[in-house]
GROMACS .gro file of C-alpha atoms in nm:
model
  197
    1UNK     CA    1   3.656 -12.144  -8.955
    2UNK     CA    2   3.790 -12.224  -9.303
    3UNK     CA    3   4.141 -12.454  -9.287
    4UNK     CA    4   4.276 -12.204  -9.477
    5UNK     CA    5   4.240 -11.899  -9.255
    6UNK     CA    6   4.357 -12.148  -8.972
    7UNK     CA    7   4.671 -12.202  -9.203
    8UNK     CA    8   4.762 -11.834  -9.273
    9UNK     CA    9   4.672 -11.704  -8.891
   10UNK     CA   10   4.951 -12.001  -8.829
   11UNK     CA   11   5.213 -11.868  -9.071
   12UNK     CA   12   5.169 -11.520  -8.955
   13UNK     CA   13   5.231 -11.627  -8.606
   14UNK     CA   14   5.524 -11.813  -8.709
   15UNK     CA   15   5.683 -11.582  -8.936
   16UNK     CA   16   5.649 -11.307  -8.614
   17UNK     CA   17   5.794 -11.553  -8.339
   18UNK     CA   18   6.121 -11.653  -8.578
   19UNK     CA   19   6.163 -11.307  -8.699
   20UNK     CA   20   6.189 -11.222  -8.315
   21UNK     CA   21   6.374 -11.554  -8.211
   22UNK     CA   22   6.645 -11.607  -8.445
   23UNK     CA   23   6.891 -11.401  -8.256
   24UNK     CA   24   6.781 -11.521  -7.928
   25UNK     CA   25   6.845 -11.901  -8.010
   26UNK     CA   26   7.137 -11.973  -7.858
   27UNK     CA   27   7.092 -11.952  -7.500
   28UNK     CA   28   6.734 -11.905  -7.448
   29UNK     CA   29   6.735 -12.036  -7.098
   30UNK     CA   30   6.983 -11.778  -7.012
   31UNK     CA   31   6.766 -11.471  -7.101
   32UNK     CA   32   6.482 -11.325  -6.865
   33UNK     CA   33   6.159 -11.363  -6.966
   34UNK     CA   34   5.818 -11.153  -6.852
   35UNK     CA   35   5.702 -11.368  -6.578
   36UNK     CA   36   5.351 -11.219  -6.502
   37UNK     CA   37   5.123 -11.064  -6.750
   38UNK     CA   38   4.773 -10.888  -6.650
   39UNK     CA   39   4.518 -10.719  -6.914
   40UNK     CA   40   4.172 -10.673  -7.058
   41UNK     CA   41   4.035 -10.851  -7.396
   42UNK     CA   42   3.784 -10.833  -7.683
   43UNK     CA   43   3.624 -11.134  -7.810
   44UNK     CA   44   3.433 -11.224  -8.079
   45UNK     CA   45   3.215 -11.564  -8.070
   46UNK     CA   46   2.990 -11.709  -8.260
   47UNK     CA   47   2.770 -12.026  -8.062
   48UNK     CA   48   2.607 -12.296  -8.263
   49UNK     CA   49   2.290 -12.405  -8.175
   50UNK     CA   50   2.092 -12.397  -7.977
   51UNK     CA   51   2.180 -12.050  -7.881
   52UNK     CA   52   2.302 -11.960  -8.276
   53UNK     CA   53   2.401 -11.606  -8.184
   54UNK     CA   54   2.673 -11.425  -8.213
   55UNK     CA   55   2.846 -11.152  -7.957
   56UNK     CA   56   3.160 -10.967  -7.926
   57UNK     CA   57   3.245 -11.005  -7.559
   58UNK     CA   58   3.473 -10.839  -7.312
   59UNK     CA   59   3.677 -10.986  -7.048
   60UNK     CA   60   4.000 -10.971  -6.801
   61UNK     CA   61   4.312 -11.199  -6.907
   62UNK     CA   62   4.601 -11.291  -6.624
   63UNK     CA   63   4.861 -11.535  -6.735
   64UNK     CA   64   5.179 -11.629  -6.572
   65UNK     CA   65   5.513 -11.826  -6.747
   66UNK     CA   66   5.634 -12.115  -6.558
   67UNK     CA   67   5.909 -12.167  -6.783
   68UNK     CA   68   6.010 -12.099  -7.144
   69UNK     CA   69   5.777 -12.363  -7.264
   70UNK     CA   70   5.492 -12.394  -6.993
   71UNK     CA   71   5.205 -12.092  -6.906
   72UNK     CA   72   4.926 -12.096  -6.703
   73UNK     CA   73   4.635 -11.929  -6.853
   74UNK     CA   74   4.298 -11.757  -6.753
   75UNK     CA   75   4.044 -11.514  -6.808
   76UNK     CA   76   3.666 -11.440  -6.738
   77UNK     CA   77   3.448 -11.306  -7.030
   78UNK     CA   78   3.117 -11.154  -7.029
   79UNK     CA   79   2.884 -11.122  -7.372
   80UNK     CA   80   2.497 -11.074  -7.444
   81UNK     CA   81   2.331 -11.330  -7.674
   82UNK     CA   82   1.956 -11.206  -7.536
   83UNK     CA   83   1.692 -11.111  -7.778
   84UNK     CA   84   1.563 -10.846  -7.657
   85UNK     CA   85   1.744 -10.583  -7.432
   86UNK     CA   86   1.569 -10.718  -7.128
   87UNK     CA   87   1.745 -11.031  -7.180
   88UNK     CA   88   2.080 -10.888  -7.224
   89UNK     CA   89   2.195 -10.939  -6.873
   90UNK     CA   90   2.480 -11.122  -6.985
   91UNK     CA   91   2.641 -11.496  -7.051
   92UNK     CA   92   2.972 -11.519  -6.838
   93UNK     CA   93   3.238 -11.751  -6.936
   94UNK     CA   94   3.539 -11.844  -6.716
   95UNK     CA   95   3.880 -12.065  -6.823
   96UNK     CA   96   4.206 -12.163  -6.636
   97UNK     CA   97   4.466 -12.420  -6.796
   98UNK     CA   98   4.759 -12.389  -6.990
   99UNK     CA   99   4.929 -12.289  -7.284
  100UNK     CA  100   5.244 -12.462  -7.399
  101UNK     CA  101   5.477 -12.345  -7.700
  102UNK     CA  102   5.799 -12.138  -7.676
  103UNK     CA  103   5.838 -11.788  -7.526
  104UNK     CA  104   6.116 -11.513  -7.542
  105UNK     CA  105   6.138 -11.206  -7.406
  106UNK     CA  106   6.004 -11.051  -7.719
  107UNK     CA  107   5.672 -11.225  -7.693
  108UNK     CA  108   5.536 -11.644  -7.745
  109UNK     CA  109   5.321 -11.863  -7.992
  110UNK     CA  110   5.127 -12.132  -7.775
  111UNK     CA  111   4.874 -12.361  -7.795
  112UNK     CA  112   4.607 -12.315  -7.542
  113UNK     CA  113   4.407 -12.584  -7.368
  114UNK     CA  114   4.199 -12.441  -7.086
  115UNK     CA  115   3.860 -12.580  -6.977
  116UNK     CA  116   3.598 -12.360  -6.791
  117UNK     CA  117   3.235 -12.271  -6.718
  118UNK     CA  118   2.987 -12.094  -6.960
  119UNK     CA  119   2.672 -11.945  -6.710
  120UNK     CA  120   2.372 -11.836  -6.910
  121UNK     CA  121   2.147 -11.559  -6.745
  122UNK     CA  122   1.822 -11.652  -6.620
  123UNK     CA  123   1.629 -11.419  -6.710
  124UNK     CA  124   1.730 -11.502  -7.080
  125UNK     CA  125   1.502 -11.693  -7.375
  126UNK     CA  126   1.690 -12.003  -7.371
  127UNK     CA  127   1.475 -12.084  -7.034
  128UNK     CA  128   1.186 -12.056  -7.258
  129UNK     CA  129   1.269 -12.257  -7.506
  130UNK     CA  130   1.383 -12.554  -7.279
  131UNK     CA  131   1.748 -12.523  -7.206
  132UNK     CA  132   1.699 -12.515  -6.789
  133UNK     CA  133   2.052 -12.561  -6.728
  134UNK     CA  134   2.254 -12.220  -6.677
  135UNK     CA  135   2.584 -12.414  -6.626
  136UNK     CA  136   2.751 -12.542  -6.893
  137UNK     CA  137   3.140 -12.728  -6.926
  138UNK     CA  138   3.335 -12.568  -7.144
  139UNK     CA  139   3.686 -12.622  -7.311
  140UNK     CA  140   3.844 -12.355  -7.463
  141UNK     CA  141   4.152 -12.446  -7.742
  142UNK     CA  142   4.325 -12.298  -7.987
  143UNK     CA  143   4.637 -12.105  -8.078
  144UNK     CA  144   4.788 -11.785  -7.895
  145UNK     CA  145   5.023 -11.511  -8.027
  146UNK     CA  146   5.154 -11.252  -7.764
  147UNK     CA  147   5.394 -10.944  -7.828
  148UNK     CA  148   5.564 -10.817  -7.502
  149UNK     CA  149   5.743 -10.450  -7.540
  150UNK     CA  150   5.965 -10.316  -7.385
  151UNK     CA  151   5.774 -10.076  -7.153
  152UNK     CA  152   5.612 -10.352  -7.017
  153UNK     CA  153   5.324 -10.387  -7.219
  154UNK     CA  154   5.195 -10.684  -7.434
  155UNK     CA  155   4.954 -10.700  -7.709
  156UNK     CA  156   4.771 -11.057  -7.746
  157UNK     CA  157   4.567 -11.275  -8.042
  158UNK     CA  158   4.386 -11.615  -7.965
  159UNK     CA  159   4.208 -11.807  -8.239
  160UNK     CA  160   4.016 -12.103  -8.153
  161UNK     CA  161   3.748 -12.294  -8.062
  162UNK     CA  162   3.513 -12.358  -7.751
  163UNK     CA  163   3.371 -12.633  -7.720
  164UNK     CA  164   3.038 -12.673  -7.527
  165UNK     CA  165   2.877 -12.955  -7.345
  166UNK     CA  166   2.511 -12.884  -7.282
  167UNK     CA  167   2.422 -13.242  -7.169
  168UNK     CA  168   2.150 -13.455  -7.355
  169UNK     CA  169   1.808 -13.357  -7.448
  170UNK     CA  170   1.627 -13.132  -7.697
  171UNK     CA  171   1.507 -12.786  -7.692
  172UNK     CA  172   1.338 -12.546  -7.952
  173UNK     CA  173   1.545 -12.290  -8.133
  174UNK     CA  174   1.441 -11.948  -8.228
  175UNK     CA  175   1.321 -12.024  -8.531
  176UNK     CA  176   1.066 -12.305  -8.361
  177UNK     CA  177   1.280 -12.609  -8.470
  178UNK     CA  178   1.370 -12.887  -8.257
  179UNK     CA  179   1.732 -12.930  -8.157
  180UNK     CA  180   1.907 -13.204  -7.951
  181UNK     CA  181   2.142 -13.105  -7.734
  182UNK     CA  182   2.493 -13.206  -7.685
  183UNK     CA  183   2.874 -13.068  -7.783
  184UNK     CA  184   2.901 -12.790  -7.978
  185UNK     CA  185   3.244 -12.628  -8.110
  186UNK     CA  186   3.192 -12.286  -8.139
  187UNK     CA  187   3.485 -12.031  -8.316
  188UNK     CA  188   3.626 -11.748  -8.136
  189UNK     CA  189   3.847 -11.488  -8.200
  190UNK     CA  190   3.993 -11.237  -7.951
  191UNK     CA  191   4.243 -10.933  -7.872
  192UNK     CA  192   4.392 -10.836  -7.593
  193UNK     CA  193   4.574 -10.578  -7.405
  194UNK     CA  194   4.801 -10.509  -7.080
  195UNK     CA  195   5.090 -10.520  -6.837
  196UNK     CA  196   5.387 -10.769  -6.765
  197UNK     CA  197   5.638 -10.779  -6.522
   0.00000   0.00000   0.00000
């Protein structure tokens, strides 16, 4: 992504979180904050090679907020970067870490760091064309914006980056050029929705 989209995502998110924080201030660790939060997501990535595909994914979010500052964070996405519809049996990715920033009652702006797994299908062309690992570690960073409301609901935006080791090597792409393997960063972008308590 361009630095300046980074940079205005980054001043929207902080204009929203002091808007909502300025009268909260002065004892913050006296207020109650949602502790558990539960919901379903859309997600848009784009994968450099040697997949070079892109996929708007779905997936289930569950987060929970150790303290103002400290959240643990997961979810489990699904998306189909096949070919052909035979192949579109799915790519599953899975994280669990943390996100650390600030959170009030009214919502948080974090900074995620959560590494995972990324499982490609096997039935899908990247067998083919030499990738014969399904398994891939993954690391999933970036910057989170959540809105809680009142009747215990919570709107969510992550932008960021996952990066992707796929070990060493080469394979062939779909175009029938040779490309070595190794870490990819790949941009994502995703919305979410659900319940806190």
């Amino acid at each position: 992504m361009h630095r300046s989209t980074w940079r205005r995502v980054l001043l929207t998110g902080l204009f929203f979180f002091l808007q909502t924080s300025i009268s909260q201030a002065q004892g913050i660790s006296a207020t109650r904050i949602p502790r558990a939060e539960f919901g379903v997501q859309f997600i848009g990535l784009a994968l450099s090679a040697p997949v070079t595909r892109g996929s708007i994914g779905f997936g289930a979010h569950a987060g929970y907020n150790l303290s103002h500052y400290v959240s643990l964070d997961a979810d489990l996405n699904h998306f189909s970067f096949g070919e052909t519809p035979a192949q579109h049996s799915g790519t599953l990715m899975g994280f669990a870490g943390v996100r650390a920033g600030v959170t009030i009652p009214k919502g948080g702006l974090y900074f995620k760091v959560r590494p995972g797994l990324v499982h490609f299908p096997r039935n899908g062309e990247l067998q083919t064309r030499g990738l014969t690992q399904l398994n891939h570690f993954a690391l999933d960073t970036g910057f989170v914006l959540l809105r809680y409301f009142p009747n215990h609901t919570y709107v969510r935006f992550d932008l960021g980056e996952t990066i992707i080791t796929y070990g060493s090597g080469s394979v062939t792409n779909s175009s029938g050029r040779l490309v070595y393997l190794g870490t990819t960063n790949n941009a994502n972008i995703s919305v979410g929705f659900g319940l806190h308590f």
